[in-house]
Amino acid sequence: MTLATTSSEATERARVHYNSQNAQNLYEVIIGSDTLNLGMYEDNPARSIAEAMHKTTEWMAENVQNLNANFRVLDIGSGYGPAARYLAGKYGCHVSCLNISEEQNQKNEALNREKSLTHLIEIVFGNFKDIPFDNASFDLVWSQDALFHTDDPGKVLEEAYRIIKPGGQFLLMDIMQADDCADGALQDALQRVNIHHPRLASFQSYQNQAKTLGFECLNVVDKSEQLLIHY
């Protein structure tokens, strides 16, 4: 596990939250630490939370074009690393996990050892607004339910574009607000889930920022109904 230091108010809040005992209890006791945030229940409404979150990771991987063992992947906001273990275990690709929580990174490292995947997965402490990798380093940048924590999603997309190889892909799943949502309308709800910036990104804002940077949009899928079922 390597270290790259950087900080901002939003980053520090996320770090403190995911290092907290409450967050550890939530994942260890209720959800499971080998999972991520949002599940998919379309073909099985009775699916458990952990199973549904694993299903989301599987579905995301199926949407990557030509994913194979030669891919070098960066998972930004990787949490406990379940996506990295799935990608490395199923596809054999090398995955770098970038994450701001020391507690999650330590658990990630331990789980990788248990699964005998340390040769395919590296863990880097850092902020996805200042990604500590060289230009054109990765075939795929993966982000699963993490960017809603940032107060500057445009900067994260800029960094992702910088470190993706020409022809590479950026796969993003996030909690978003509606394109026509009024400023401040979600403030109370966001603060209840430890998000302290005034608005989330939307489908349109992400697409506009990506196009400006030079990305080509390959696919957009709205899974809003799954968010309601999950919570």
PDB file of C-alpha atoms in Angstrom:
ATOM      1  CA  MET A   1       0.000   0.000   0.000  1.00  0.00           C
ATOM      2  CA  THR A   2       1.396   3.392  -0.981  1.00  0.00           C
ATOM      3  CA  LEU A   3       0.637   6.911   0.224  1.00  0.00           C
ATOM      4  CA  ALA A   4      -0.117  10.139  -1.621  1.00  0.00           C
ATOM      5  CA  THR A   5      -1.252  13.035   0.564  1.00  0.00           C
ATOM      6  CA  THR A   6      -3.763  15.730  -0.322  1.00  0.00           C
ATOM      7  CA  SER A   7      -6.765  17.279   1.396  1.00  0.00           C
ATOM      8  CA  SER A   8      -9.871  19.423   1.012  1.00  0.00           C
ATOM      9  CA  GLU A   9     -12.937  19.992   3.168  1.00  0.00           C
ATOM     10  CA  ALA A  10     -15.113  17.499   1.290  1.00  0.00           C
ATOM     11  CA  THR A  11     -12.290  14.963   1.156  1.00  0.00           C
ATOM     12  CA  GLU A  12     -11.621  15.251   4.875  1.00  0.00           C
ATOM     13  CA  ARG A  13     -15.296  14.788   5.737  1.00  0.00           C
ATOM     14  CA  ALA A  14     -15.424  11.634   3.629  1.00  0.00           C
ATOM     15  CA  ARG A  15     -12.209  10.326   5.208  1.00  0.00           C
ATOM     16  CA  VAL A  16     -13.475  10.922   8.758  1.00  0.00           C
ATOM     17  CA  HIS A  17     -16.845   9.330   7.932  1.00  0.00           C
ATOM     18  CA  TYR A  18     -15.435   6.141   6.435  1.00  0.00           C
ATOM     19  CA  ASN A  19     -12.842   5.816   9.208  1.00  0.00           C
ATOM     20  CA  SER A  20     -15.549   6.156  11.883  1.00  0.00           C
ATOM     21  CA  GLN A  21     -16.793   3.313  14.052  1.00  0.00           C
ATOM     22  CA  ASN A  22     -20.345   3.928  12.807  1.00  0.00           C
ATOM     23  CA  ALA A  23     -19.281   3.348   9.203  1.00  0.00           C
ATOM     24  CA  GLN A  24     -17.291   0.264  10.172  1.00  0.00           C
ATOM     25  CA  ASN A  25     -20.301  -1.150  12.028  1.00  0.00           C
ATOM     26  CA  LEU A  26     -22.591  -0.464   9.073  1.00  0.00           C
ATOM     27  CA  TYR A  27     -20.417  -2.429   6.665  1.00  0.00           C
ATOM     28  CA  GLU A  28     -19.146  -5.142   9.016  1.00  0.00           C
ATOM     29  CA  VAL A  29     -22.450  -5.953  10.745  1.00  0.00           C
ATOM     30  CA  ILE A  30     -25.263  -4.928   8.392  1.00  0.00           C
ATOM     31  CA  ILE A  31     -24.093  -4.673   4.780  1.00  0.00           C
ATOM     32  CA  GLY A  32     -20.798  -6.566   4.549  1.00  0.00           C
ATOM     33  CA  SER A  33     -17.355  -5.153   3.923  1.00  0.00           C
ATOM     34  CA  ASP A  34     -16.832  -6.978   0.640  1.00  0.00           C
ATOM     35  CA  THR A  35     -19.483  -4.873  -1.076  1.00  0.00           C
ATOM     36  CA  LEU A  36     -20.117  -1.313  -2.268  1.00  0.00           C
ATOM     37  CA  ASN A  37     -23.031   1.075  -1.880  1.00  0.00           C
ATOM     38  CA  LEU A  38     -25.887   0.447  -4.315  1.00  0.00           C
ATOM     39  CA  GLY A  39     -27.596  -2.772  -5.326  1.00  0.00           C
ATOM     40  CA  MET A  40     -29.579  -3.966  -8.347  1.00  0.00           C
ATOM     41  CA  TYR A  41     -32.830  -5.870  -7.817  1.00  0.00           C
ATOM     42  CA  GLU A  42     -34.428  -5.890 -11.281  1.00  0.00           C
ATOM     43  CA  ASP A  43     -34.567  -9.667 -11.729  1.00  0.00           C
ATOM     44  CA  ASN A  44     -34.925 -10.523  -8.018  1.00  0.00           C
ATOM     45  CA  PRO A  45     -36.565  -8.022  -5.635  1.00  0.00           C
ATOM     46  CA  ALA A  46     -35.890 -10.377  -2.711  1.00  0.00           C
ATOM     47  CA  ARG A  47     -32.126 -10.335  -3.269  1.00  0.00           C
ATOM     48  CA  SER A  48     -30.094  -9.486  -0.156  1.00  0.00           C
ATOM     49  CA  ILE A  49     -28.279  -6.137   0.034  1.00  0.00           C
ATOM     50  CA  ALA A  50     -24.853  -7.760  -0.296  1.00  0.00           C
ATOM     51  CA  GLU A  51     -25.939  -9.924  -3.242  1.00  0.00           C
ATOM     52  CA  ALA A  52     -27.540  -6.929  -4.948  1.00  0.00           C
ATOM     53  CA  MET A  53     -24.382  -4.840  -4.610  1.00  0.00           C
ATOM     54  CA  HIS A  54     -22.283  -7.659  -6.069  1.00  0.00           C
ATOM     55  CA  LYS A  55     -24.776  -7.844  -8.943  1.00  0.00           C
ATOM     56  CA  THR A  56     -24.134  -4.146  -9.634  1.00  0.00           C
ATOM     57  CA  THR A  57     -20.392  -4.772  -9.917  1.00  0.00           C
ATOM     58  CA  GLU A  58     -20.996  -7.674 -12.309  1.00  0.00           C
ATOM     59  CA  TRP A  59     -23.325  -5.533 -14.434  1.00  0.00           C
ATOM     60  CA  MET A  60     -20.820  -2.673 -14.590  1.00  0.00           C
ATOM     61  CA  ALA A  61     -18.030  -5.015 -15.713  1.00  0.00           C
ATOM     62  CA  GLU A  62     -20.260  -6.373 -18.480  1.00  0.00           C
ATOM     63  CA  ASN A  63     -20.564  -2.811 -19.805  1.00  0.00           C
ATOM     64  CA  VAL A  64     -16.798  -2.420 -20.285  1.00  0.00           C
ATOM     65  CA  GLN A  65     -15.779  -2.969 -23.884  1.00  0.00           C
ATOM     66  CA  ASN A  66     -13.341  -5.857 -24.437  1.00  0.00           C
ATOM     67  CA  LEU A  67     -12.350  -6.162 -20.761  1.00  0.00           C
ATOM     68  CA  ASN A  68      -9.487  -8.649 -20.443  1.00  0.00           C
ATOM     69  CA  ALA A  69      -6.366  -9.555 -18.465  1.00  0.00           C
ATOM     70  CA  ASN A  70      -4.256  -6.977 -20.310  1.00  0.00           C
ATOM     71  CA  PHE A  71      -6.275  -4.096 -18.876  1.00  0.00           C
ATOM     72  CA  ARG A  72      -4.724  -1.832 -16.267  1.00  0.00           C
ATOM     73  CA  VAL A  73      -7.600  -0.508 -14.153  1.00  0.00           C
ATOM     74  CA  LEU A  74      -7.828   2.355 -11.647  1.00  0.00           C
ATOM     75  CA  ASP A  75     -10.724   2.176  -9.177  1.00  0.00           C
ATOM     76  CA  ILE A  76     -11.227   5.678  -7.747  1.00  0.00           C
ATOM     77  CA  GLY A  77     -12.993   5.762  -4.393  1.00  0.00           C
ATOM     78  CA  SER A  78     -12.503   2.005  -4.082  1.00  0.00           C
ATOM     79  CA  GLY A  79     -13.751   1.544  -0.510  1.00  0.00           C
ATOM     80  CA  TYR A  80     -12.960  -1.942   0.754  1.00  0.00           C
ATOM     81  CA  GLY A  81     -11.967  -3.022  -2.766  1.00  0.00           C
ATOM     82  CA  PRO A  82     -14.727  -5.455  -3.782  1.00  0.00           C
ATOM     83  CA  ALA A  83     -14.758  -4.238  -7.397  1.00  0.00           C
ATOM     84  CA  ALA A  84     -10.981  -4.658  -7.622  1.00  0.00           C
ATOM     85  CA  ARG A  85     -11.182  -8.219  -6.315  1.00  0.00           C
ATOM     86  CA  TYR A  86     -13.980  -9.033  -8.745  1.00  0.00           C
ATOM     87  CA  LEU A  87     -12.129  -7.585 -11.745  1.00  0.00           C
ATOM     88  CA  ALA A  88      -8.818  -9.174 -10.807  1.00  0.00           C
ATOM     89  CA  GLY A  89     -10.365 -12.522  -9.901  1.00  0.00           C
ATOM     90  CA  LYS A  90     -12.680 -12.898 -12.898  1.00  0.00           C
ATOM     91  CA  TYR A  91     -10.766 -11.103 -15.654  1.00  0.00           C
ATOM     92  CA  GLY A  92      -7.165 -11.279 -14.392  1.00  0.00           C
ATOM     93  CA  CYS A  93      -6.509  -7.578 -14.908  1.00  0.00           C
ATOM     94  CA  HIS A  94      -4.261  -5.449 -12.697  1.00  0.00           C
ATOM     95  CA  VAL A  95      -6.212  -2.989 -10.518  1.00  0.00           C
ATOM     96  CA  SER A  96      -5.003   0.033  -8.562  1.00  0.00           C
ATOM     97  CA  CYS A  97      -7.320   1.125  -5.731  1.00  0.00           C
ATOM     98  CA  LEU A  98      -7.322   4.844  -4.896  1.00  0.00           C
ATOM     99  CA  ASN A  99      -9.108   5.625  -1.641  1.00  0.00           C
ATOM    100  CA  ILE A 100      -9.079   8.238   1.117  1.00  0.00           C
ATOM    101  CA  SER A 101      -9.953   6.054   4.146  1.00  0.00           C
ATOM    102  CA  GLU A 102      -7.038   4.464   5.993  1.00  0.00           C
ATOM    103  CA  GLU A 103      -9.380   1.992   7.731  1.00  0.00           C
ATOM    104  CA  GLN A 104     -10.925   0.847   4.456  1.00  0.00           C
ATOM    105  CA  ASN A 105      -7.520   0.547   2.801  1.00  0.00           C
ATOM    106  CA  GLN A 106      -6.218  -1.677   5.598  1.00  0.00           C
ATOM    107  CA  LYS A 107      -9.299  -3.905   5.343  1.00  0.00           C
ATOM    108  CA  ASN A 108      -8.917  -3.963   1.562  1.00  0.00           C
ATOM    109  CA  GLU A 109      -5.324  -5.110   1.915  1.00  0.00           C
ATOM    110  CA  ALA A 110      -6.313  -7.888   4.328  1.00  0.00           C
ATOM    111  CA  LEU A 111      -9.120  -9.133   2.067  1.00  0.00           C
ATOM    112  CA  ASN A 112      -6.778  -9.171  -0.925  1.00  0.00           C
ATOM    113  CA  ARG A 113      -4.354 -11.355   1.024  1.00  0.00           C
ATOM    114  CA  GLU A 114      -7.184 -13.729   1.962  1.00  0.00           C
ATOM    115  CA  LYS A 115      -8.149 -14.039  -1.712  1.00  0.00           C
ATOM    116  CA  SER A 116      -4.485 -14.392  -2.849  1.00  0.00           C
ATOM    117  CA  LEU A 117      -4.869 -11.356  -5.116  1.00  0.00           C
ATOM    118  CA  THR A 118      -2.126  -9.068  -3.815  1.00  0.00           C
ATOM    119  CA  HIS A 119      -0.097  -9.651  -6.994  1.00  0.00           C
ATOM    120  CA  LEU A 120      -2.909  -8.090  -9.057  1.00  0.00           C
ATOM    121  CA  ILE A 121      -4.144  -5.333  -6.714  1.00  0.00           C
ATOM    122  CA  GLU A 122      -2.300  -2.323  -5.306  1.00  0.00           C
ATOM    123  CA  ILE A 123      -3.766   0.167  -2.835  1.00  0.00           C
ATOM    124  CA  VAL A 124      -2.946   3.873  -2.888  1.00  0.00           C
ATOM    125  CA  PHE A 125      -4.126   6.395  -0.288  1.00  0.00           C
ATOM    126  CA  GLY A 126      -5.181   9.535  -2.113  1.00  0.00           C
ATOM    127  CA  ASN A 127      -7.806  11.916  -3.428  1.00  0.00           C
ATOM    128  CA  PHE A 128      -9.486  11.459  -6.802  1.00  0.00           C
ATOM    129  CA  LYS A 129      -9.263  15.230  -7.423  1.00  0.00           C
ATOM    130  CA  ASP A 130      -5.465  14.857  -7.502  1.00  0.00           C
ATOM    131  CA  ILE A 131      -4.768  11.355  -8.829  1.00  0.00           C
ATOM    132  CA  PRO A 132      -1.149  10.338  -8.108  1.00  0.00           C
ATOM    133  CA  PHE A 133      -0.465   8.575 -11.425  1.00  0.00           C
ATOM    134  CA  ASP A 134       1.176   9.619 -14.674  1.00  0.00           C
ATOM    135  CA  ASN A 135      -0.697  10.681 -17.789  1.00  0.00           C
ATOM    136  CA  ALA A 136      -2.086   7.884 -19.981  1.00  0.00           C
ATOM    137  CA  SER A 137      -1.476   5.144 -17.399  1.00  0.00           C
ATOM    138  CA  PHE A 138      -4.748   3.163 -17.437  1.00  0.00           C
ATOM    139  CA  ASP A 139      -6.984   1.360 -19.909  1.00  0.00           C
ATOM    140  CA  LEU A 140     -10.009   1.760 -17.631  1.00  0.00           C
ATOM    141  CA  VAL A 141     -10.921   4.181 -14.858  1.00  0.00           C
ATOM    142  CA  TRP A 142     -13.731   2.721 -12.729  1.00  0.00           C
ATOM    143  CA  SER A 143     -15.814   4.641 -10.188  1.00  0.00           C
ATOM    144  CA  GLN A 144     -18.666   2.951  -8.343  1.00  0.00           C
ATOM    145  CA  ASP A 145     -20.848   5.086  -6.055  1.00  0.00           C
ATOM    146  CA  ALA A 146     -18.063   7.381  -4.891  1.00  0.00           C
ATOM    147  CA  LEU A 147     -18.070  10.709  -6.728  1.00  0.00           C
ATOM    148  CA  PHE A 148     -21.163  12.055  -4.953  1.00  0.00           C
ATOM    149  CA  HIS A 149     -18.751  12.750  -2.081  1.00  0.00           C
ATOM    150  CA  THR A 150     -16.741  15.281  -4.095  1.00  0.00           C
ATOM    151  CA  ASP A 151     -17.499  18.989  -4.243  1.00  0.00           C
ATOM    152  CA  ASP A 152     -15.880  19.217  -7.697  1.00  0.00           C
ATOM    153  CA  PRO A 153     -16.903  16.349 -10.024  1.00  0.00           C
ATOM    154  CA  GLY A 154     -15.550  18.277 -13.009  1.00  0.00           C
ATOM    155  CA  LYS A 155     -12.051  18.134 -11.541  1.00  0.00           C
ATOM    156  CA  VAL A 156     -12.375  14.382 -11.011  1.00  0.00           C
ATOM    157  CA  LEU A 157     -13.395  13.884 -14.648  1.00  0.00           C
ATOM    158  CA  GLU A 158     -10.457  16.061 -15.710  1.00  0.00           C
ATOM    159  CA  GLU A 159      -8.069  13.878 -13.717  1.00  0.00           C
ATOM    160  CA  ALA A 160      -9.648  10.700 -15.081  1.00  0.00           C
ATOM    161  CA  TYR A 161      -9.227  11.950 -18.647  1.00  0.00           C
ATOM    162  CA  ARG A 162      -5.578  12.778 -17.954  1.00  0.00           C
ATOM    163  CA  ILE A 163      -4.600   9.335 -16.717  1.00  0.00           C
ATOM    164  CA  ILE A 164      -6.591   7.262 -19.254  1.00  0.00           C
ATOM    165  CA  LYS A 165      -4.671   5.920 -22.241  1.00  0.00           C
ATOM    166  CA  PRO A 166      -5.845   7.034 -25.713  1.00  0.00           C
ATOM    167  CA  GLY A 167      -8.834   4.854 -26.553  1.00  0.00           C
ATOM    168  CA  GLY A 168      -9.311   3.916 -22.900  1.00  0.00           C
ATOM    169  CA  GLN A 169     -12.625   3.947 -21.036  1.00  0.00           C
ATOM    170  CA  PHE A 170     -14.126   5.668 -17.996  1.00  0.00           C
ATOM    171  CA  LEU A 171     -16.976   3.765 -16.327  1.00  0.00           C
ATOM    172  CA  LEU A 172     -18.888   5.845 -13.785  1.00  0.00           C
ATOM    173  CA  MET A 173     -21.814   4.908 -11.571  1.00  0.00           C
ATOM    174  CA  ASP A 174     -22.945   7.587  -9.146  1.00  0.00           C
ATOM    175  CA  ILE A 175     -25.823   8.938  -7.078  1.00  0.00           C
ATOM    176  CA  MET A 176     -27.076  11.957  -9.033  1.00  0.00           C
ATOM    177  CA  GLN A 177     -29.778  14.580  -8.876  1.00  0.00           C
ATOM    178  CA  ALA A 178     -32.310  15.272 -11.614  1.00  0.00           C
ATOM    179  CA  ASP A 179     -31.161  17.661 -14.343  1.00  0.00           C
ATOM    180  CA  ASP A 180     -33.905  20.139 -13.382  1.00  0.00           C
ATOM    181  CA  CYS A 181     -33.435  19.888  -9.599  1.00  0.00           C
ATOM    182  CA  ALA A 182     -33.398  23.376  -8.024  1.00  0.00           C
ATOM    183  CA  ASP A 183     -30.258  24.506  -6.195  1.00  0.00           C
ATOM    184  CA  GLY A 184     -30.504  23.695  -2.493  1.00  0.00           C
ATOM    185  CA  ALA A 185     -33.524  21.403  -2.832  1.00  0.00           C
ATOM    186  CA  LEU A 186     -31.569  18.377  -1.599  1.00  0.00           C
ATOM    187  CA  GLN A 187     -29.499  20.117   1.061  1.00  0.00           C
ATOM    188  CA  ASP A 188     -31.232  18.622   4.116  1.00  0.00           C
ATOM    189  CA  ALA A 189     -31.259  15.126   2.632  1.00  0.00           C
ATOM    190  CA  LEU A 190     -27.615  15.343   1.609  1.00  0.00           C
ATOM    191  CA  GLN A 191     -26.482  16.447   5.056  1.00  0.00           C
ATOM    192  CA  ARG A 192     -28.281  13.484   6.623  1.00  0.00           C
ATOM    193  CA  VAL A 193     -26.046  11.143   4.607  1.00  0.00           C
ATOM    194  CA  ASN A 194     -22.858  13.098   5.356  1.00  0.00           C
ATOM    195  CA  ILE A 195     -22.721  15.064   2.090  1.00  0.00           C
ATOM    196  CA  HIS A 196     -22.105  18.707   2.869  1.00  0.00           C
ATOM    197  CA  HIS A 197     -21.890  20.342  -0.561  1.00  0.00           C
ATOM    198  CA  PRO A 198     -25.094  21.933  -1.945  1.00  0.00           C
ATOM    199  CA  ARG A 199     -25.787  19.838  -5.034  1.00  0.00           C
ATOM    200  CA  LEU A 200     -24.969  16.578  -6.742  1.00  0.00           C
ATOM    201  CA  ALA A 201     -23.903  16.129 -10.326  1.00  0.00           C
ATOM    202  CA  SER A 202     -26.589  15.141 -12.845  1.00  0.00           C
ATOM    203  CA  PHE A 203     -26.688  13.128 -16.047  1.00  0.00           C
ATOM    204  CA  GLN A 204     -26.460  16.302 -18.098  1.00  0.00           C
ATOM    205  CA  SER A 205     -23.692  17.931 -16.081  1.00  0.00           C
ATOM    206  CA  TYR A 206     -21.536  14.803 -16.293  1.00  0.00           C
ATOM    207  CA  GLN A 207     -22.136  14.480 -20.025  1.00  0.00           C
ATOM    208  CA  ASN A 208     -21.376  18.148 -20.658  1.00  0.00           C
ATOM    209  CA  GLN A 209     -18.148  18.014 -18.623  1.00  0.00           C
ATOM    210  CA  ALA A 210     -17.064  14.784 -20.306  1.00  0.00           C
ATOM    211  CA  LYS A 211     -17.706  16.142 -23.804  1.00  0.00           C
ATOM    212  CA  THR A 212     -15.774  19.323 -23.035  1.00  0.00           C
ATOM    213  CA  LEU A 213     -12.757  17.266 -21.960  1.00  0.00           C
ATOM    214  CA  GLY A 214     -12.825  15.132 -25.095  1.00  0.00           C
ATOM    215  CA  PHE A 215     -14.617  11.978 -23.955  1.00  0.00           C
ATOM    216  CA  GLU A 216     -16.977  10.205 -26.331  1.00  0.00           C
ATOM    217  CA  CYS A 217     -20.142   9.073 -24.540  1.00  0.00           C
ATOM    218  CA  LEU A 218     -20.692   5.368 -25.281  1.00  0.00           C
ATOM    219  CA  ASN A 219     -23.705   4.648 -23.072  1.00  0.00           C
ATOM    220  CA  VAL A 220     -25.913   6.235 -20.404  1.00  0.00           C
ATOM    221  CA  VAL A 221     -28.192   4.089 -18.229  1.00  0.00           C
ATOM    222  CA  ASP A 222     -30.663   5.430 -15.651  1.00  0.00           C
ATOM    223  CA  LYS A 223     -31.070   3.077 -12.672  1.00  0.00           C
ATOM    224  CA  SER A 224     -32.883   5.548 -10.414  1.00  0.00           C
ATOM    225  CA  GLU A 225     -35.570   3.050  -9.442  1.00  0.00           C
ATOM    226  CA  GLN A 226     -32.923   0.737  -7.990  1.00  0.00           C
ATOM    227  CA  LEU A 227     -31.804   3.486  -5.607  1.00  0.00           C
ATOM    228  CA  LEU A 228     -35.304   3.679  -4.123  1.00  0.00           C
ATOM    229  CA  ILE A 229     -35.520  -0.098  -3.687  1.00  0.00           C
ATOM    230  CA  HIS A 230     -32.063  -0.281  -2.133  1.00  0.00           C
ATOM    231  CA  TYR A 231     -32.606   2.382   0.501  1.00  0.00           C
TER     232      TYR A 231
END
